[in-house]
Amino acid sequence: MSNQDITNSKTAFLNGVAYPIEQGESILAFSRRVQTSDNIPTLCDDSRLEPYGSCRVCSVDVALTADGPRRVMASCHTPISDGMHVFSHSQRIEKLRKNIVELVLSDLPEQQLPIEPSAHTTEFEQVVLDTGVTEVRFAKGKQSVDSLPKNSDGTVEDSSHPYMRMDLSQCIDCNRCVRACDEIQGEQVLSVSGRGFDARIIKGQDVSFDESDCVSCGACAQTCPTGAITDVFRQQLAKTTINESQPLDTVRTVCSYCGVGCNLEVSVQDNKIISIQAPKDAEVNAGHTCLKGRYAWRFYNHPDRLTSPLVRINGELTPVSWQYAYDYLANKMLAIKAEHGADALAGISSARCTNEENYLLQKMMRVVLGTNNIDCCARVCHSPTAYGMQQSFGTGAATNSIEDLKQTEFILLIGANPTAAHPVTGAKIKQKAMKGTPLIVIDPVKTELARFANWHIQLRPGTNVAVLNMMAYYIISEKVFDTSFVENRTEEFDAYKAAILALDMDELASIADVDKHMVKEAAIAYAKANNAMSFHGLGVTEHSQGSRAIMCIADLVMLTGNIGRKGVGMNPLRGQNNVQGAADMGCQPHQGAGYLDVTQAENIEYYQSHYQISDKANWPVNIGYKIPEMFNAALAGELKALWIMGEDVVQTDPNQKHVVASLSNLELLVVQEIFLSETAKMADVVLPGSSFLEKDGTFTNGERRVQKVNAAVPPKAGCKTDGQIVVDMMNALGYAQADYSADTMLEEISQVVPFFAGITWQNLGDNGLQWPVAKDGTDTKILHADSFTRGLGKFHFYEFEESQEVLSHGEAFPFILTTSRNLEHYNAGTMTRRTANERIVSEDVLLINPEDAKQKAIEDRSKVRLFSARGEIELTAEVSDKVNKGILFTTFHFPELMINRVTGDITDKHTKCPEYKVVSVGIEPVI
Ligand SMILES: Nc1nc2c(c(=O)[nH]1)N[C@H]1C(S)=C(S)[C@@H](COP(=O)(O)OP(=O)(O)OC[C@H]3O[C@@H](n4cnc5c(=O)[nH]c(N)nc54)[C@H](O)[C@@H]3O)O[C@H]1N2
Ligand SMILES: Nc1nc2c(c(=O)[nH]1)N[C@H]1C(S)=C(S)[C@@H](COP(=O)(O)OP(=O)(O)OC[C@H]3O[C@@H](n4cnc5c(=O)[nH]c(N)nc54)[C@H](O)[C@@H]3O)O[C@H]1N2
Ligand SMILES: [Mo]
């Protein structure tokens, strides 16, 4: 752009050339945005952190006119302004930079100078190179290492952490690690102790990494410019495996743990993964992940990986060829279909697998085999969210995007523990709360975010409907609801209002064990906020009144008009990396790909014409089995064959004894897995699939964002992508399906799923697109902007009902157990238990209130017996005031304990989602 073209906009000059400036940017940000070759070097800057201005390497000359007097300013700190002249590489600036870098070097242990550029140059070494420093002219003074505490062998390294190592002799006091811990993760584990020359970074009260409260997100190691904090594995490999002369390849992909959908940058050499970091330009996670995404990936080439198809022969799972396995399966499945009909077969797909793989599995069940018996883990997770939000709004997915947290002025968090389960989003919520955004937490447990809440409504598990109705009561009776929104955009309000106002607040407060004044204050504050976002999790859904509680949240959102614009909305924190996608792709028994009701004539015709079905009599027209119904049907002998792709139902479904009995009664259990999970151990045929690091496809995160998954390494020897396995099987069953390829599969999906219309592999780009995506490729960040998908939003009233679990078993088993997850482990734990996360957390522990512990003579860290009407387990108790009297809490990650031996058969009335969150149990010490 010439100087004349831009005379109308605000401009500044960089080394004599004019560029337009943007409101509020610093000189550094300006110079990086206009991208000249004159890079300004920096040490303490990280674009994700607040400007710090301590290293002064980014200094530039600044003048008001081209020839005016110049002043030296820190570019990271100084705002650019109209007409400013910036000189980034004047002689005196270059000299200043050299001096600074030499001073920094003089403080560090002896370095080899000049630095040889290599493929693995650190950020600091690059600055040394860029500033042209080839020698240090200053005398070596007292070394910073001199003042560091020493290990017994005289070294200064802290190697207590499985993933990160700290060597402060390499520290240049840029404080990026401290700021990353504060500003990105919000953990405040790192700080600076001492002053001047003696200043050094400490963890907690100057303890080792493993003794500190570090949550191992790795943000410090990722930002450290020198290697003072490094990834252990990367460092080990540098000494052995990595070829230093060869640059590492990097592959961008999406994490396969939770539904946040963090982008990952995988560094690879010779088909081996060297490290994983978070790309800074990722819209979802902007250079941040939790320890699972960043570090818990070495399961991918663990020796326990399955590497051959296995068929049970004479009672033993025996390695066979793929062809043998396919022939065996095709014969068996076709024989079962011929004898018992297509509905004697069922499939469970995997929310850990790609959209394309999920789509293929439901296609195999519906199109090739002819049954709607297909479901996925959304059943045991957020099926009530999908159902409830469909009833209220017409679409069962998050209405807004996580980036809206930037705009919101109020947060309502119900039954979700995102600092453990969705850590990158959890950290964002925590940052907001720490900076003063009001927060309501409704949770029976004092979660980490509850500590930051203005109102922690610590209800009894199972009483959400009571508390949410109380909130609605106060919002209506205090007349703080949004009358115009209610009038213009909703229906059935009058009946709802009458029912709510007839409720007795004292009765509900006593049912839920909450203080009605606190509920009132919180409800009014929520209603009065200009823009409030609500988030919810399994503490809402996994209940007998799960779907109803969802509709109660939707009622509150409509009452307060918090829908249809930025910074508001109803946002389920979807669980698995691709649970949103698995349901979108039709892995549900009542809705096909794109959520079309499978029983409606026009939808049946739609699918039949897409799949060019000639034999229309064989097309399934009835709703298939939901997962709990599959187990019941197997037990009753009606279901004969079950195909499970990547779900460990034996460990994760409730009432394990019942699950095992059901699976044992099948004629054929097929499991597509990467490990011999508890379920795979029971299978007749096991097929070795591939992990997300070994395949292409797409995952859809909890904000409807479809993102590209790119293979970083090829499938482990002997394994195939899950998509290819299903394709092979479809062919073996006599259906011609082309080989698995992400882009052609996506093309087929975009023709069937209406809200994928404009999605192609090419146009997904790095940051994906949020559905619905119109044919022209326009995506949607906010749903229900001008009208709801169903037209008007619909109010629903439900009265609180006590769970049948408590009614039937509460007397004999007087404690209520609620089960959740911890940060370090993921669901069945097949993956995280095969990483060093196991060194950080190695068992499920049971939290018990101090009063209960005393009364039951249970000591902290002692073994207890936990029993219910279904079964019993023994585990370690931790005495904790995080739970109220009468409430127990644990996780379900370790098969040695198998917590689902004690959980029960009660399910949500509308969707059959299990009630994992309310289990009547007894407890006693093990003597
Ligand atoms: N580290 C890690 N991350 C994960 C997972 C993992 O296993 N480990 N799993 C992933 C999956 S599949 C999912 S679905 C998500 C789940 O993530 P979340 O939805 O956060 O699920 P949970 O932690 O099981 O439960 C959330 C909260 O509900 C509370 N709760 C229990 N009963 C009630 C109740 O009656 N009312 C209310 N209001 N709250 C209640 C619990 O105390 C808990 O704090 O996490 C995903 N992310
Ligand atoms: N007590 C209790 N139980 C619960 C819950 C609870 O809160 N409390 N929560 C429930 C919830 S929300 C959920 S979603 C379920 C989750 O239950 P699951 O879906 O059973 O749990 P995951 O550990 O995610 O298991 C997925 C399986 O897929 C395998 N896998 C991973 N990647 C791939 C792949 O690419 N291909 C193939 N073929 N396999 C792969 C893993 O090895 C693992 O065995 O657990 C439920 N169980
Ligand atoms: Mo889940």
JSON list of N, CA, C and O and ligand atoms in Angstrom, two decimals, residues 258 292 381 414-417 420-422 442-445 447 459 461-462 464 537-539 543 575-576 818 820-823 825-827 893 917, ligand 1:
[
{"chain": "A", "resi": 258, "resn": "CYS", "atom": "N", "xyz": [-11.37, -34.44, 26.00]},
{"chain": "A", "resi": 258, "resn": "CYS", "atom": "CA", "xyz": [-12.72, -33.90, 26.25]},
{"chain": "A", "resi": 258, "resn": "CYS", "atom": "C", "xyz": [-13.27, -33.07, 25.09]},
{"chain": "A", "resi": 258, "resn": "CYS", "atom": "O", "xyz": [-12.62, -32.85, 24.08]},
{"chain": "A", "resi": 292, "resn": "LYS", "atom": "N", "xyz": [-3.52, -33.61, 29.82]},
{"chain": "A", "resi": 292, "resn": "LYS", "atom": "CA", "xyz": [-3.85, -34.78, 28.99]},
{"chain": "A", "resi": 292, "resn": "LYS", "atom": "C", "xyz": [-3.48, -34.51, 27.54]},
{"chain": "A", "resi": 292, "resn": "LYS", "atom": "O", "xyz": [-2.82, -35.32, 26.90]},
{"chain": "A", "resi": 381, "resn": "CYS", "atom": "N", "xyz": [-24.61, -39.81, 28.98]},
{"chain": "A", "resi": 381, "resn": "CYS", "atom": "CA", "xyz": [-23.86, -38.57, 29.22]},
{"chain": "A", "resi": 381, "resn": "CYS", "atom": "C", "xyz": [-24.79, -37.36, 29.04]},
{"chain": "A", "resi": 381, "resn": "CYS", "atom": "O", "xyz": [-25.44, -36.92, 29.98]},
{"chain": "A", "resi": 414, "resn": "ILE", "atom": "N", "xyz": [-23.81, -25.04, 36.43]},
{"chain": "A", "resi": 414, "resn": "ILE", "atom": "CA", "xyz": [-24.66, -26.01, 37.12]},
{"chain": "A", "resi": 414, "resn": "ILE", "atom": "C", "xyz": [-24.16, -27.43, 36.87]},
{"chain": "A", "resi": 414, "resn": "ILE", "atom": "O", "xyz": [-24.09, -27.88, 35.73]},
{"chain": "A", "resi": 415, "resn": "GLY", "atom": "N", "xyz": [-23.81, -28.12, 37.94]},
{"chain": "A", "resi": 415, "resn": "GLY", "atom": "CA", "xyz": [-23.43, -29.53, 37.81]},
{"chain": "A", "resi": 415, "resn": "GLY", "atom": "C", "xyz": [-22.32, -29.78, 36.83]},
{"chain": "A", "resi": 415, "resn": "GLY", "atom": "O", "xyz": [-22.40, -30.72, 36.03]},
{"chain": "A", "resi": 416, "resn": "ALA", "atom": "N", "xyz": [-21.30, -28.97, 36.88]},
{"chain": "A", "resi": 416, "resn": "ALA", "atom": "CA", "xyz": [-20.14, -29.18, 36.00]},
{"chain": "A", "resi": 416, "resn": "ALA", "atom": "C", "xyz": [-18.90, -28.77, 36.77]},
{"chain": "A", "resi": 416, "resn": "ALA", "atom": "O", "xyz": [-18.94, -27.85, 37.57]},
{"chain": "A", "resi": 417, "resn": "ASN", "atom": "N", "xyz": [-17.82, -29.48, 36.47]},
{"chain": "A", "resi": 417, "resn": "ASN", "atom": "CA", "xyz": [-16.56, -29.25, 37.19]},
{"chain": "A", "resi": 417, "resn": "ASN", "atom": "C", "xyz": [-15.46, -29.01, 36.16]},
{"chain": "A", "resi": 417, "resn": "ASN", "atom": "O", "xyz": [-14.55, -29.83, 36.00]},
{"chain": "A", "resi": 420, "resn": "ALA", "atom": "N", "xyz": [-11.56, -29.59, 36.13]},
{"chain": "A", "resi": 420, "resn": "ALA", "atom": "CA", "xyz": [-11.06, -30.96, 36.00]},
{"chain": "A", "resi": 420, "resn": "ALA", "atom": "C", "xyz": [-11.45, -31.57, 34.65]},
{"chain": "A", "resi": 420, "resn": "ALA", "atom": "O", "xyz": [-10.65, -32.22, 34.00]},
{"chain": "A", "resi": 421, "resn": "ALA", "atom": "N", "xyz": [-12.69, -31.32, 34.21]},
{"chain": "A", "resi": 421, "resn": "ALA", "atom": "CA", "xyz": [-13.22, -32.07, 33.07]},
{"chain": "A", "resi": 421, "resn": "ALA", "atom": "C", "xyz": [-13.09, -31.33, 31.74]},
{"chain": "A", "resi": 421, "resn": "ALA", "atom": "O", "xyz": [-13.06, -31.97, 30.68]},
{"chain": "A", "resi": 422, "resn": "HIS", "atom": "N", "xyz": [-13.02, -30.02, 31.77]},
{"chain": "A", "resi": 422, "resn": "HIS", "atom": "CA", "xyz": [-12.83, -29.22, 30.55]},
{"chain": "A", "resi": 422, "resn": "HIS", "atom": "C", "xyz": [-11.82, -28.13, 30.89]},
{"chain": "A", "resi": 422, "resn": "HIS", "atom": "O", "xyz": [-12.16, -26.94, 30.93]},
{"chain": "A", "resi": 442, "resn": "ILE", "atom": "N", "xyz": [-23.78, -24.31, 41.20]},
{"chain": "A", "resi": 442, "resn": "ILE", "atom": "CA", "xyz": [-24.76, -25.20, 41.82]},
{"chain": "A", "resi": 442, "resn": "ILE", "atom": "C", "xyz": [-24.17, -26.60, 41.77]},
{"chain": "A", "resi": 442, "resn": "ILE", "atom": "O", "xyz": [-24.08, -27.21, 40.69]},
{"chain": "A", "resi": 443, "resn": "ASP", "atom": "N", "xyz": [-23.71, -27.10, 42.90]},
{"chain": "A", "resi": 443, "resn": "ASP", "atom": "CA", "xyz": [-22.99, -28.38, 42.91]},
{"chain": "A", "resi": 443, "resn": "ASP", "atom": "C", "xyz": [-22.95, -28.90, 44.35]},
{"chain": "A", "resi": 443, "resn": "ASP", "atom": "O", "xyz": [-22.68, -28.13, 45.26]},
{"chain": "A", "resi": 444, "resn": "PRO", "atom": "N", "xyz": [-23.19, -30.19, 44.55]},
{"chain": "A", "resi": 444, "resn": "PRO", "atom": "CA", "xyz": [-23.13, -30.73, 45.92]},
{"chain": "A", "resi": 444, "resn": "PRO", "atom": "C", "xyz": [-21.71, -30.77, 46.47]},
{"chain": "A", "resi": 444, "resn": "PRO", "atom": "O", "xyz": [-21.53, -31.01, 47.66]},
{"chain": "A", "resi": 445, "resn": "VAL", "atom": "N", "xyz": [-20.73, -30.57, 45.60]},
{"chain": "A", "resi": 445, "resn": "VAL", "atom": "CA", "xyz": [-19.33, -30.68, 46.02]},
{"chain": "A", "resi": 445, "resn": "VAL", "atom": "C", "xyz": [-18.68, -29.29, 45.96]},
{"chain": "A", "resi": 445, "resn": "VAL", "atom": "O", "xyz": [-18.97, -28.51, 45.06]},
{"chain": "A", "resi": 447, "resn": "THR", "atom": "N", "xyz": [-16.30, -27.74, 44.54]},
{"chain": "A", "resi": 447, "resn": "THR", "atom": "CA", "xyz": [-15.36, -27.89, 43.44]},
{"chain": "A", "resi": 447, "resn": "THR", "atom": "C", "xyz": [-14.39, -26.72, 43.48]},
{"chain": "A", "resi": 447, "resn": "THR", "atom": "O", "xyz": [-14.59, -25.76, 44.22]},
{"chain": "A", "resi": 459, "resn": "LEU", "atom": "N", "xyz": [-26.37, -28.07, 46.88]},
{"chain": "A", "resi": 459, "resn": "LEU", "atom": "CA", "xyz": [-27.61, -28.84, 47.02]},
{"chain": "A", "resi": 459, "resn": "LEU", "atom": "C", "xyz": [-27.34, -30.34, 47.26]},
{"chain": "A", "resi": 459, "resn": "LEU", "atom": "O", "xyz": [-26.25, -30.83, 46.99]},
{"chain": "A", "resi": 461, "resn": "PRO", "atom": "N", "xyz": [-27.46, -34.07, 46.06]},
{"chain": "A", "resi": 461, "resn": "PRO", "atom": "CA", "xyz": [-27.51, -34.63, 44.70]},
{"chain": "A", "resi": 461, "resn": "PRO", "atom": "C", "xyz": [-28.93, -35.09, 44.35]},
{"chain": "A", "resi": 461, "resn": "PRO", "atom": "O", "xyz": [-29.61, -35.70, 45.18]},
{"chain": "A", "resi": 462, "resn": "GLY", "atom": "N", "xyz": [-29.34, -34.78, 43.14]},
{"chain": "A", "resi": 462, "resn": "GLY", "atom": "CA", "xyz": [-30.66, -35.24, 42.69]},
{"chain": "A", "resi": 462, "resn": "GLY", "atom": "C", "xyz": [-31.77, -34.22, 42.86]},
{"chain": "A", "resi": 462, "resn": "GLY", "atom": "O", "xyz": [-32.93, -34.52, 42.59]},
{"chain": "A", "resi": 464, "resn": "ASN", "atom": "N", "xyz": [-31.83, -30.93, 41.51]},
{"chain": "A", "resi": 464, "resn": "ASN", "atom": "CA", "xyz": [-31.72, -29.78, 40.60]},
{"chain": "A", "resi": 464, "resn": "ASN", "atom": "C", "xyz": [-33.07, -29.15, 40.29]},
{"chain": "A", "resi": 464, "resn": "ASN", "atom": "O", "xyz": [-33.20, -27.92, 40.26]},
{"chain": "A", "resi": 537, "resn": "GLY", "atom": "N", "xyz": [-23.32, -29.46, 33.14]},
{"chain": "A", "resi": 537, "resn": "GLY", "atom": "CA", "xyz": [-22.66, -30.74, 32.87]},
{"chain": "A", "resi": 537, "resn": "GLY", "atom": "C", "xyz": [-23.49, -31.90, 33.38]},
{"chain": "A", "resi": 537, "resn": "GLY", "atom": "O", "xyz": [-24.72, -31.81, 33.52]},
{"chain": "A", "resi": 538, "resn": "LEU", "atom": "N", "xyz": [-22.78, -32.97, 33.71]},
{"chain": "A", "resi": 538, "resn": "LEU", "atom": "CA", "xyz": [-23.45, -34.22, 34.06]},
{"chain": "A", "resi": 538, "resn": "LEU", "atom": "C", "xyz": [-24.18, -34.16, 35.38]},
{"chain": "A", "resi": 538, "resn": "LEU", "atom": "O", "xyz": [-25.06, -34.98, 35.65]},
{"chain": "A", "resi": 539, "resn": "GLY", "atom": "N", "xyz": [-23.82, -33.17, 36.21]},
{"chain": "A", "resi": 539, "resn": "GLY", "atom": "CA", "xyz": [-24.56, -33.02, 37.46]},
{"chain": "A", "resi": 539, "resn": "GLY", "atom": "C", "xyz": [-26.01, -32.65, 37.20]},
{"chain": "A", "resi": 539, "resn": "GLY", "atom": "O", "xyz": [-26.85, -32.74, 38.09]},
{"chain": "A", "resi": 543, "resn": "HIS", "atom": "N", "xyz": [-29.36, -38.05, 35.84]},
{"chain": "A", "resi": 543, "resn": "HIS", "atom": "CA", "xyz": [-30.36, -38.15, 36.91]},
{"chain": "A", "resi": 543, "resn": "HIS", "atom": "C", "xyz": [-31.68, -38.66, 36.34]},
{"chain": "A", "resi": 543, "resn": "HIS", "atom": "O", "xyz": [-31.94, -38.49, 35.15]},
{"chain": "A", "resi": 575, "resn": "GLY", "atom": "N", "xyz": [-19.11, -33.81, 26.73]},
{"chain": "A", "resi": 575, "resn": "GLY", "atom": "CA", "xyz": [-18.08, -34.60, 27.38]},
{"chain": "A", "resi": 575, "resn": "GLY", "atom": "C", "xyz": [-16.93, -35.03, 26.51]},
{"chain": "A", "resi": 575, "resn": "GLY", "atom": "O", "xyz": [-15.82, -34.50, 26.57]},
{"chain": "A", "resi": 576, "resn": "GLN", "atom": "N", "xyz": [-17.16, -36.01, 25.65]},
{"chain": "A", "resi": 576, "resn": "GLN", "atom": "CA", "xyz": [-16.07, -36.59, 24.89]},
{"chain": "A", "resi": 576, "resn": "GLN", "atom": "C", "xyz": [-15.72, -35.68, 23.71]},
{"chain": "A", "resi": 576, "resn": "GLN", "atom": "O", "xyz": [-16.55, -34.91, 23.23]},
{"chain": "A", "resi": 818, "resn": "THR", "atom": "N", "xyz": [-22.11, -39.79, 44.82]},
{"chain": "A", "resi": 818, "resn": "THR", "atom": "CA", "xyz": [-22.15, -39.19, 43.49]},
{"chain": "A", "resi": 818, "resn": "THR", "atom": "C", "xyz": [-20.78, -39.41, 42.86]},
{"chain": "A", "resi": 818, "resn": "THR", "atom": "O", "xyz": [-19.77, -39.34, 43.54]},
{"chain": "A", "resi": 820, "resn": "SER", "atom": "N", "xyz": [-17.88, -38.89, 39.68]},
{"chain": "A", "resi": 820, "resn": "SER", "atom": "CA", "xyz": [-17.43, -37.95, 38.64]},
{"chain": "A", "resi": 820, "resn": "SER", "atom": "C", "xyz": [-16.05, -38.34, 38.16]},
{"chain": "A", "resi": 820, "resn": "SER", "atom": "O", "xyz": [-15.70, -39.50, 38.19]},
{"chain": "A", "resi": 821, "resn": "ARG", "atom": "N", "xyz": [-15.28, -37.33, 37.75]},
{"chain": "A", "resi": 821, "resn": "ARG", "atom": "CA", "xyz": [-13.95, -37.62, 37.22]},
{"chain": "A", "resi": 821, "resn": "ARG", "atom": "C", "xyz": [-12.90, -36.71, 37.83]},
{"chain": "A", "resi": 821, "resn": "ARG", "atom": "O", "xyz": [-13.22, -35.71, 38.46]},
{"chain": "A", "resi": 822, "resn": "ASN", "atom": "N", "xyz": [-11.62, -37.08, 37.67]},
{"chain": "A", "resi": 822, "resn": "ASN", "atom": "CA", "xyz": [-10.57, -36.14, 38.07]},
{"chain": "A", "resi": 822, "resn": "ASN", "atom": "C", "xyz": [-9.78, -35.68, 36.86]},
{"chain": "A", "resi": 822, "resn": "ASN", "atom": "O", "xyz": [-9.89, -36.25, 35.77]},
{"chain": "A", "resi": 823, "resn": "LEU", "atom": "N", "xyz": [-8.99, -34.63, 37.07]},
{"chain": "A", "resi": 823, "resn": "LEU", "atom": "CA", "xyz": [-8.27, -33.99, 35.97]},
{"chain": "A", "resi": 823, "resn": "LEU", "atom": "C", "xyz": [-7.34, -34.95, 35.24]},
{"chain": "A", "resi": 823, "resn": "LEU", "atom": "O", "xyz": [-7.25, -34.95, 34.01]},
{"chain": "A", "resi": 825, "resn": "HIS", "atom": "N", "xyz": [-7.20, -38.31, 34.94]},
{"chain": "A", "resi": 825, "resn": "HIS", "atom": "CA", "xyz": [-7.61, -39.54, 34.24]},
{"chain": "A", "resi": 825, "resn": "HIS", "atom": "C", "xyz": [-8.86, -39.32, 33.43]},
{"chain": "A", "resi": 825, "resn": "HIS", "atom": "O", "xyz": [-9.66, -38.42, 33.71]},
{"chain": "A", "resi": 826, "resn": "TYR", "atom": "N", "xyz": [-9.01, -40.17, 32.43]},
{"chain": "A", "resi": 826, "resn": "TYR", "atom": "CA", "xyz": [-10.08, -39.97, 31.48]},
{"chain": "A", "resi": 826, "resn": "TYR", "atom": "C", "xyz": [-10.95, -41.22, 31.41]},
{"chain": "A", "resi": 826, "resn": "TYR", "atom": "O", "xyz": [-10.49, -42.29, 30.98]},
{"chain": "A", "resi": 827, "resn": "ASN", "atom": "N", "xyz": [-12.19, -41.08, 31.84]},
{"chain": "A", "resi": 827, "resn": "ASN", "atom": "CA", "xyz": [-13.18, -42.15, 31.78]},
{"chain": "A", "resi": 827, "resn": "ASN", "atom": "C", "xyz": [-12.60, -43.51, 32.17]},
{"chain": "A", "resi": 827, "resn": "ASN", "atom": "O", "xyz": [-12.06, -43.65, 33.25]},
{"chain": "A", "resi": 893, "resn": "HIS", "atom": "N", "xyz": [-12.27, -44.21, 37.36]},
{"chain": "A", "resi": 893, "resn": "HIS", "atom": "CA", "xyz": [-11.23, -44.41, 36.35]},
{"chain": "A", "resi": 893, "resn": "HIS", "atom": "C", "xyz": [-10.47, -45.73, 36.45]},
{"chain": "A", "resi": 893, "resn": "HIS", "atom": "O", "xyz": [-9.77, -46.09, 35.52]},
{"chain": "A", "resi": 917, "resn": "LYS", "atom": "N", "xyz": [-25.33, -40.12, 39.28]},
{"chain": "A", "resi": 917, "resn": "LYS", "atom": "CA", "xyz": [-25.05, -39.08, 40.27]},
{"chain": "A", "resi": 917, "resn": "LYS", "atom": "C", "xyz": [-25.81, -39.27, 41.59]},
{"chain": "A", "resi": 917, "resn": "LYS", "atom": "O", "xyz": [-25.58, -38.52, 42.52]},
{"chain": "B", "resi": 1, "resn": "LIG", "atom": "N1", "xyz": [-10.13, -35.21, 33.20]},
{"chain": "B", "resi": 1, "resn": "LIG", "atom": "C1", "xyz": [-11.24, -35.68, 32.63]},
{"chain": "B", "resi": 1, "resn": "LIG", "atom": "N2", "xyz": [-11.95, -34.89, 31.79]},
{"chain": "B", "resi": 1, "resn": "LIG", "atom": "C2", "xyz": [-13.08, -35.37, 31.26]},
{"chain": "B", "resi": 1, "resn": "LIG", "atom": "C3", "xyz": [-13.53, -36.71, 31.48]},
{"chain": "B", "resi": 1, "resn": "LIG", "atom": "C4", "xyz": [-12.74, -37.50, 32.35]},
{"chain": "B", "resi": 1, "resn": "LIG", "atom": "O1", "xyz": [-13.07, -38.66, 32.62]},
{"chain": "B", "resi": 1, "resn": "LIG", "atom": "N3", "xyz": [-11.62, -36.96, 32.90]},
{"chain": "B", "resi": 1, "resn": "LIG", "atom": "N4", "xyz": [-14.67, -37.17, 30.90]},
{"chain": "B", "resi": 1, "resn": "LIG", "atom": "C5", "xyz": [-15.28, -36.41, 29.83]},
{"chain": "B", "resi": 1, "resn": "LIG", "atom": "C6", "xyz": [-16.71, -36.71, 29.75]},
{"chain": "B", "resi": 1, "resn": "LIG", "atom": "S1", "xyz": [-17.18, -38.13, 28.97]},
{"chain": "B", "resi": 1, "resn": "LIG", "atom": "C7", "xyz": [-17.65, -35.89, 30.23]},
{"chain": "B", "resi": 1, "resn": "LIG", "atom": "S2", "xyz": [-19.29, -36.21, 29.97]},
{"chain": "B", "resi": 1, "resn": "LIG", "atom": "C8", "xyz": [-17.31, -34.63, 30.90]},
{"chain": "B", "resi": 1, "resn": "LIG", "atom": "C9", "xyz": [-18.06, -34.48, 32.21]},
{"chain": "B", "resi": 1, "resn": "LIG", "atom": "O2", "xyz": [-17.73, -33.31, 32.87]},
{"chain": "B", "resi": 1, "resn": "LIG", "atom": "P1", "xyz": [-18.75, -32.73, 33.95]},
{"chain": "B", "resi": 1, "resn": "LIG", "atom": "O3", "xyz": [-20.03, -32.45, 33.29]},
{"chain": "B", "resi": 1, "resn": "LIG", "atom": "O4", "xyz": [-18.07, -31.65, 34.67]},
{"chain": "B", "resi": 1, "resn": "LIG", "atom": "O5", "xyz": [-19.03, -34.04, 34.84]},
{"chain": "B", "resi": 1, "resn": "LIG", "atom": "P2", "xyz": [-18.73, -34.59, 36.28]},
{"chain": "B", "resi": 1, "resn": "LIG", "atom": "O6", "xyz": [-17.41, -34.13, 36.79]},
{"chain": "B", "resi": 1, "resn": "LIG", "atom": "O7", "xyz": [-18.99, -36.03, 36.25]},
{"chain": "B", "resi": 1, "resn": "LIG", "atom": "O8", "xyz": [-19.87, -33.94, 37.16]},
{"chain": "B", "resi": 1, "resn": "LIG", "atom": "C10", "xyz": [-20.00, -32.57, 37.25]},
{"chain": "B", "resi": 1, "resn": "LIG", "atom": "C11", "xyz": [-20.40, -32.10, 38.60]},
{"chain": "B", "resi": 1, "resn": "LIG", "atom": "O9", "xyz": [-21.71, -32.47, 38.88]},
{"chain": "B", "resi": 1, "resn": "LIG", "atom": "C12", "xyz": [-21.82, -32.47, 40.28]},
{"chain": "B", "resi": 1, "resn": "LIG", "atom": "N5", "xyz": [-23.09, -33.08, 40.69]},
{"chain": "B", "resi": 1, "resn": "LIG", "atom": "C13", "xyz": [-23.36, -34.33, 41.09]},
{"chain": "B", "resi": 1, "resn": "LIG", "atom": "N6", "xyz": [-24.68, -34.45, 41.39]},
{"chain": "B", "resi": 1, "resn": "LIG", "atom": "C14", "xyz": [-25.26, -33.24, 41.17]},
{"chain": "B", "resi": 1, "resn": "LIG", "atom": "C15", "xyz": [-26.59, -32.73, 41.29]},
{"chain": "B", "resi": 1, "resn": "LIG", "atom": "O10", "xyz": [-27.52, -33.41, 41.66]},
{"chain": "B", "resi": 1, "resn": "LIG", "atom": "N7", "xyz": [-26.79, -31.44, 40.95]},
{"chain": "B", "resi": 1, "resn": "LIG", "atom": "C16", "xyz": [-25.78, -30.62, 40.54]},
{"chain": "B", "resi": 1, "resn": "LIG", "atom": "N8", "xyz": [-26.08, -29.36, 40.23]},
{"chain": "B", "resi": 1, "resn": "LIG", "atom": "N9", "xyz": [-24.52, -31.08, 40.43]},
{"chain": "B", "resi": 1, "resn": "LIG", "atom": "C17", "xyz": [-24.26, -32.37, 40.73]},
{"chain": "B", "resi": 1, "resn": "LIG", "atom": "C18", "xyz": [-20.58, -33.19, 40.71]},
{"chain": "B", "resi": 1, "resn": "LIG", "atom": "O11", "xyz": [-20.26, -32.91, 42.05]},
{"chain": "B", "resi": 1, "resn": "LIG", "atom": "C19", "xyz": [-19.55, -32.61, 39.74]},
{"chain": "B", "resi": 1, "resn": "LIG", "atom": "O12", "xyz": [-18.83, -31.54, 40.33]},
{"chain": "B", "resi": 1, "resn": "LIG", "atom": "O13", "xyz": [-15.92, -34.58, 31.18]},
{"chain": "B", "resi": 1, "resn": "LIG", "atom": "C20", "xyz": [-15.13, -34.92, 30.07]},
{"chain": "B", "resi": 1, "resn": "LIG", "atom": "N10", "xyz": [-13.80, -34.57, 30.44]}
]
